[in-house]
Coordinates of N, CA and C in Angstrom, one line a residue:
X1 N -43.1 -83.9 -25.6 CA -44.2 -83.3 -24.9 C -44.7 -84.3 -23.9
X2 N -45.2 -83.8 -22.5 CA -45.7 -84.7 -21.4 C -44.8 -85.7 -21.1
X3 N -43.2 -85.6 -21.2 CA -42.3 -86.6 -21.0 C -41.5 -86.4 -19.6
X4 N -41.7 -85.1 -19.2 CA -40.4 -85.2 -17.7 C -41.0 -85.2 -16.6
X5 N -40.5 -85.6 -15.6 CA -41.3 -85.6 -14.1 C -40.9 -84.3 -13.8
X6 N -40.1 -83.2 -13.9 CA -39.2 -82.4 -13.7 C -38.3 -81.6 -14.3
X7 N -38.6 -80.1 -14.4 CA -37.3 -79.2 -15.1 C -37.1 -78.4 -14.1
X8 N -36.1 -77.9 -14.2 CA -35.5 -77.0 -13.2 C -35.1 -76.0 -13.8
X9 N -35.4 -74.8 -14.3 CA -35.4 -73.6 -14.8 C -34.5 -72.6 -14.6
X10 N -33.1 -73.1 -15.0 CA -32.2 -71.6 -14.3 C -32.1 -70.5 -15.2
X11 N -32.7 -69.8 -16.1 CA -32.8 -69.0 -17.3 C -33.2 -67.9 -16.4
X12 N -32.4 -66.6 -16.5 CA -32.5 -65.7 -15.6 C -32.8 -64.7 -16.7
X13 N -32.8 -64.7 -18.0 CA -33.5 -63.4 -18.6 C -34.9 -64.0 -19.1
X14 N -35.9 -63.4 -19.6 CA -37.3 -63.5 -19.6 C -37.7 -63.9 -20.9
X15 N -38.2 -65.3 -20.7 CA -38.6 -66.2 -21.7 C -39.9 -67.0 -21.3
X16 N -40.6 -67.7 -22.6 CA -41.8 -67.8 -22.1 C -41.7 -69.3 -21.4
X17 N -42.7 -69.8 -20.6 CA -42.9 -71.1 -19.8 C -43.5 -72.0 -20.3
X18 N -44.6 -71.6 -21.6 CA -45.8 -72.8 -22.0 C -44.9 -74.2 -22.3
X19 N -44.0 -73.3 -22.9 CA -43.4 -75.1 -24.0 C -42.5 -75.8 -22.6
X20 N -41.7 -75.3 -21.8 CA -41.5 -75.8 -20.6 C -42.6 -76.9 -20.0
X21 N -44.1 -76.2 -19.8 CA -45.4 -76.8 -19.1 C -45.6 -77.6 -19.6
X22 N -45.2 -77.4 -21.5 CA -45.9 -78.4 -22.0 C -45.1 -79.8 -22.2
X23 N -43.7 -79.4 -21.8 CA -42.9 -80.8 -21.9 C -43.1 -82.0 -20.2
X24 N -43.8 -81.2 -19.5 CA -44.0 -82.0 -18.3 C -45.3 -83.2 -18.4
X25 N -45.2 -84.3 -17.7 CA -45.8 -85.3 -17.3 C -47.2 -84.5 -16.4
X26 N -48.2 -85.0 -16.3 CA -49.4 -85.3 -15.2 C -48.3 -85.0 -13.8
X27 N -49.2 -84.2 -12.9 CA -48.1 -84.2 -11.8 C -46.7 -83.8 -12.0
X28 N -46.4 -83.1 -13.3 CA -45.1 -83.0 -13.0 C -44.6 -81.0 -12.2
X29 N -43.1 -81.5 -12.5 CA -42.9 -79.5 -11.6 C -41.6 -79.0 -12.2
X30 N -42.6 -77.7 -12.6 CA -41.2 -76.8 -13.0 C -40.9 -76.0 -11.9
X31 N -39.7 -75.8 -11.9 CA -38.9 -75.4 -10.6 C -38.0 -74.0 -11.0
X32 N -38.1 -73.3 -11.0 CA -37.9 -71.5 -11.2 C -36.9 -71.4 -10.0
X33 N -35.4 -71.1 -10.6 CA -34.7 -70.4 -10.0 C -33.8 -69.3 -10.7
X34 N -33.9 -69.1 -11.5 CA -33.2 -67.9 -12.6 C -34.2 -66.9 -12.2
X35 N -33.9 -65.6 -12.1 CA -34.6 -64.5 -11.8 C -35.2 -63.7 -12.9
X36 N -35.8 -63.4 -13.4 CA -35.6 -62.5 -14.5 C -36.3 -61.5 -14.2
X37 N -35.7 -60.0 -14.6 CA -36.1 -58.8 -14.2 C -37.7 -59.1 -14.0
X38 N -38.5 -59.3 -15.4 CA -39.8 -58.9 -15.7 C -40.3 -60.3 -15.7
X39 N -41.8 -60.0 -14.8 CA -42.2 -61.5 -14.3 C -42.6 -62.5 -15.3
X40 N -42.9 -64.0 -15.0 CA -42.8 -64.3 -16.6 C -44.5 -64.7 -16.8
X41 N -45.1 -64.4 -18.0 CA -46.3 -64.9 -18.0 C -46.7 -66.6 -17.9
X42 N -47.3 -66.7 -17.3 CA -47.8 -68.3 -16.8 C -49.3 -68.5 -17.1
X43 N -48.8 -69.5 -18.2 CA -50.4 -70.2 -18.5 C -51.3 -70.9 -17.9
X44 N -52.2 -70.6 -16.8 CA -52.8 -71.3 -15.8 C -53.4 -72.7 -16.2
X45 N -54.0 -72.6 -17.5 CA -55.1 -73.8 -17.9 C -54.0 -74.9 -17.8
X46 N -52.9 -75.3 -18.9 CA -52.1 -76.3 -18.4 C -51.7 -76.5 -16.9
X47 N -51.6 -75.7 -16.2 CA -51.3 -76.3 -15.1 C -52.4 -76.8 -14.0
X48 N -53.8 -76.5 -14.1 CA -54.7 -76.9 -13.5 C -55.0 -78.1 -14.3
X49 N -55.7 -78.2 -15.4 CA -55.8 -79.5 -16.3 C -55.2 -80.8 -16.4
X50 N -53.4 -80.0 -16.7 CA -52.4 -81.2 -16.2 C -51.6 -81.7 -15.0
X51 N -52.4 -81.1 -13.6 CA -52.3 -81.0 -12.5 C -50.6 -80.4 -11.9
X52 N -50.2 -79.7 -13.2 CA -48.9 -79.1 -13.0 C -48.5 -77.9 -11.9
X53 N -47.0 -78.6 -11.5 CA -47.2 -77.3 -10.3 C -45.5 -76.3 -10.7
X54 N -45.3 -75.0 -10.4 CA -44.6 -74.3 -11.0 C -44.3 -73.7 -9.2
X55 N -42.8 -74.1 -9.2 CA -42.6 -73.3 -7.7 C -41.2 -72.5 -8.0
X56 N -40.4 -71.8 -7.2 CA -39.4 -71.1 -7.1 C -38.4 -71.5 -5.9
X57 N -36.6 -71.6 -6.3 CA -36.5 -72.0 -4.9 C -35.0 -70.7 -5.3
X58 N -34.9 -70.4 -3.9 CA -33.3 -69.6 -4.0 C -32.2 -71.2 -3.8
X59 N -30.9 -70.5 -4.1 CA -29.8 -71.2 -3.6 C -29.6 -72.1 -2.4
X60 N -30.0 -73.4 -2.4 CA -30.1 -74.1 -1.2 C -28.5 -73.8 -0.5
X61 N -28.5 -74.1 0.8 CA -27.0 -74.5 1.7 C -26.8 -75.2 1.6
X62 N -25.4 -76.1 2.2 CA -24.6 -76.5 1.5 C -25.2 -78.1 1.7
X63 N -25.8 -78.4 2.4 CA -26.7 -79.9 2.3 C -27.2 -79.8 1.0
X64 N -28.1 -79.2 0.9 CA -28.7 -79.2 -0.3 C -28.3 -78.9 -1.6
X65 N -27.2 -78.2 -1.7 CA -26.4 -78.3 -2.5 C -25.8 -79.6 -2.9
X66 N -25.2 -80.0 -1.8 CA -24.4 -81.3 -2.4 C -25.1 -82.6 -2.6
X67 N -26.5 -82.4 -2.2 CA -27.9 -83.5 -2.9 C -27.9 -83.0 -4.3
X68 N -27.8 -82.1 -5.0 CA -28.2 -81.4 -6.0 C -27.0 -82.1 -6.7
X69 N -25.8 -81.9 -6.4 CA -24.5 -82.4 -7.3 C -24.1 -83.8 -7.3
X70 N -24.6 -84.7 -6.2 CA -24.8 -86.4 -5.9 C -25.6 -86.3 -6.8
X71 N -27.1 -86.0 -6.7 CA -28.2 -86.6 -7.9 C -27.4 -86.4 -9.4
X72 N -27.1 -85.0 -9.7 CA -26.3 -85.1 -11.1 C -25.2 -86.4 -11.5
X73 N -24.4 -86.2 -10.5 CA -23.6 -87.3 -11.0 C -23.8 -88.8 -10.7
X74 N -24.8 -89.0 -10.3 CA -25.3 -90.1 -10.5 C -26.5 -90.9 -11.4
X75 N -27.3 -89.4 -11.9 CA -27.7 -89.8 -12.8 C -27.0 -88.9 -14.6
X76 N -25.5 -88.8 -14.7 CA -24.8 -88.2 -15.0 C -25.6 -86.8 -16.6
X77 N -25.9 -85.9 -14.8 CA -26.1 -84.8 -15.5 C -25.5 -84.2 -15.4
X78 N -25.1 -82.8 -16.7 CA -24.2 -82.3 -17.1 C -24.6 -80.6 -17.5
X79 N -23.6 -79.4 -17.4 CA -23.9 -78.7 -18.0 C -23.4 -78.2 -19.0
X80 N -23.9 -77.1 -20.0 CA -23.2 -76.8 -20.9 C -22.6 -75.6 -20.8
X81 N -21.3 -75.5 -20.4 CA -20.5 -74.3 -20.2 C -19.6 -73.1 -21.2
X82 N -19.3 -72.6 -20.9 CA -18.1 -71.9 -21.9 C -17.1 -71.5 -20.9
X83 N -16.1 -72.2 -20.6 CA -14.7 -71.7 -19.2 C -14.3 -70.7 -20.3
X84 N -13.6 -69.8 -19.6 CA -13.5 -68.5 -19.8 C -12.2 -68.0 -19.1
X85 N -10.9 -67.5 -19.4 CA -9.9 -66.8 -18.7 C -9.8 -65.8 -17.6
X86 N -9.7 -65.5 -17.1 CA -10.1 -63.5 -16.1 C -9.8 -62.4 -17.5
X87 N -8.9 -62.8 -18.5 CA -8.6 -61.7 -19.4 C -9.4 -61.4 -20.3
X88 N -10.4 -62.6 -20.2 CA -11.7 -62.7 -21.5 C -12.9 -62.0 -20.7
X89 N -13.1 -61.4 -19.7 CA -14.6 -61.0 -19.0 C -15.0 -60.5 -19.5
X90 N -14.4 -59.0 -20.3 CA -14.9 -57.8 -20.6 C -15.5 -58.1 -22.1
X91 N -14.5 -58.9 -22.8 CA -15.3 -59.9 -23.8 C -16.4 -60.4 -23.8
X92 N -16.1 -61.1 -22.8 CA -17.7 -62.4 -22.6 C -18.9 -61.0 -22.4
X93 N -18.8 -59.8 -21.2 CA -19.7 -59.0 -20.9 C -19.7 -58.3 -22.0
X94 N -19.0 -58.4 -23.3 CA -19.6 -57.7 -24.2 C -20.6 -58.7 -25.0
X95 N -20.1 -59.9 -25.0 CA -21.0 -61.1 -25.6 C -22.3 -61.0 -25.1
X96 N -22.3 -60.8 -23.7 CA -23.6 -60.8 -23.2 C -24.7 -59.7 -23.6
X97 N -24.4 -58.4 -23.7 CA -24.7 -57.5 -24.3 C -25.3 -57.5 -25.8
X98 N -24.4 -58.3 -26.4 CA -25.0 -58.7 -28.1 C -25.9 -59.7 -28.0
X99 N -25.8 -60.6 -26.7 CA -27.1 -61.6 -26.6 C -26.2 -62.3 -28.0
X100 N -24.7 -62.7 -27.5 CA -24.2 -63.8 -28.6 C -23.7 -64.8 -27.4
X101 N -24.7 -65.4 -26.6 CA -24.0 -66.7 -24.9 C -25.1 -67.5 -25.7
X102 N -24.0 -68.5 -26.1 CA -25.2 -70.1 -26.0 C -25.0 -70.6 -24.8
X103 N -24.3 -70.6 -24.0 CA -23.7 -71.5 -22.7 C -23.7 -70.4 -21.7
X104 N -23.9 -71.0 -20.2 CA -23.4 -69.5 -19.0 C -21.8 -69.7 -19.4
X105 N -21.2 -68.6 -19.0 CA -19.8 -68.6 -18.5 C -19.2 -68.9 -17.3
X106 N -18.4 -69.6 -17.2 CA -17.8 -70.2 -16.2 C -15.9 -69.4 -16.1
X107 N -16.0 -68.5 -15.2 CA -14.6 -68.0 -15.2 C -13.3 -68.3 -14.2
X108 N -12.3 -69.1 -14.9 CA -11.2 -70.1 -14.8 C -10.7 -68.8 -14.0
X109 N -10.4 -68.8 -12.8 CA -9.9 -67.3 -11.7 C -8.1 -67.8 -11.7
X110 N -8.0 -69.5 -11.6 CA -6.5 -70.2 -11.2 C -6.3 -70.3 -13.1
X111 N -6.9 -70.4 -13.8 CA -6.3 -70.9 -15.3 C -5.7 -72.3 -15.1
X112 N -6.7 -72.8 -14.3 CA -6.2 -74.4 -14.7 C -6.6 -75.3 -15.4
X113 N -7.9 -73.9 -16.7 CA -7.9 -74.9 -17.9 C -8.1 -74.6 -19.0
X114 N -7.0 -75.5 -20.1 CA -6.7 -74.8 -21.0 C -8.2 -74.5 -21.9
X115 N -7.8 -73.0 -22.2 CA -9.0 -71.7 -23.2 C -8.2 -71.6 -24.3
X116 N -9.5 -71.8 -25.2 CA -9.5 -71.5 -26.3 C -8.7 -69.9 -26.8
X117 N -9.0 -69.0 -25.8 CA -9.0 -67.4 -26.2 C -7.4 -67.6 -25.7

């Protein structure tokens, strides 16, 4: 709690924000880019009290992109994926459906890496 300068929010179905607010620093900023249908409720008092600020950004171009993937690899951030075949989609989109995705899916279009499926 009160430990990050910064989260970056890519969670696109609708989940709550407090414990997010509440893992940020004084000054710190959650950064909303996952969309989710239904808006998400935001607890004002934490963010006025802990001078926290909560913004939204779309998909930067490609400058900004590749600041985004320098900072990762240099301070070696990572994600957690599940690669996936073209033969497995209709699978995965049924996984998604049962709400059984620990990871986003990442779909291997060349299969140039070896799947589990």
């Amino acid at each position: 709690m009160g430990t990050m300068d910064g989260i970056i929010d890519t969670v696109s179905a609708a989940h709550p924000l407090l414990h997010l607010v509440g893992l940020l620093k004084t000054n710190g900023k959650l950064i909303l880019v996952g969309a989710p249908i239904q808006p998400p409720e935001l607890p004002v008092f934490p963010l006025i009290l802990g001078r926290k600020l909560v913004a939204g950004s779309a998909v930067g171009g490609m400058k900004e992109t590749q600041e985004m993937i320098d900072f990762a690899a240099k301070h070696n951030i990572t994600a957690d994926v599940e690669v996936i075949p073209m033969d497995y989609v209709n699978t995965a989109l049924e996984r998604v459906a049962k709400a059984d995705v620990k990871y986003r899916f990442v779909i291997d279009v060349a299969n140039t890496i070896k799947s589990p499926y």
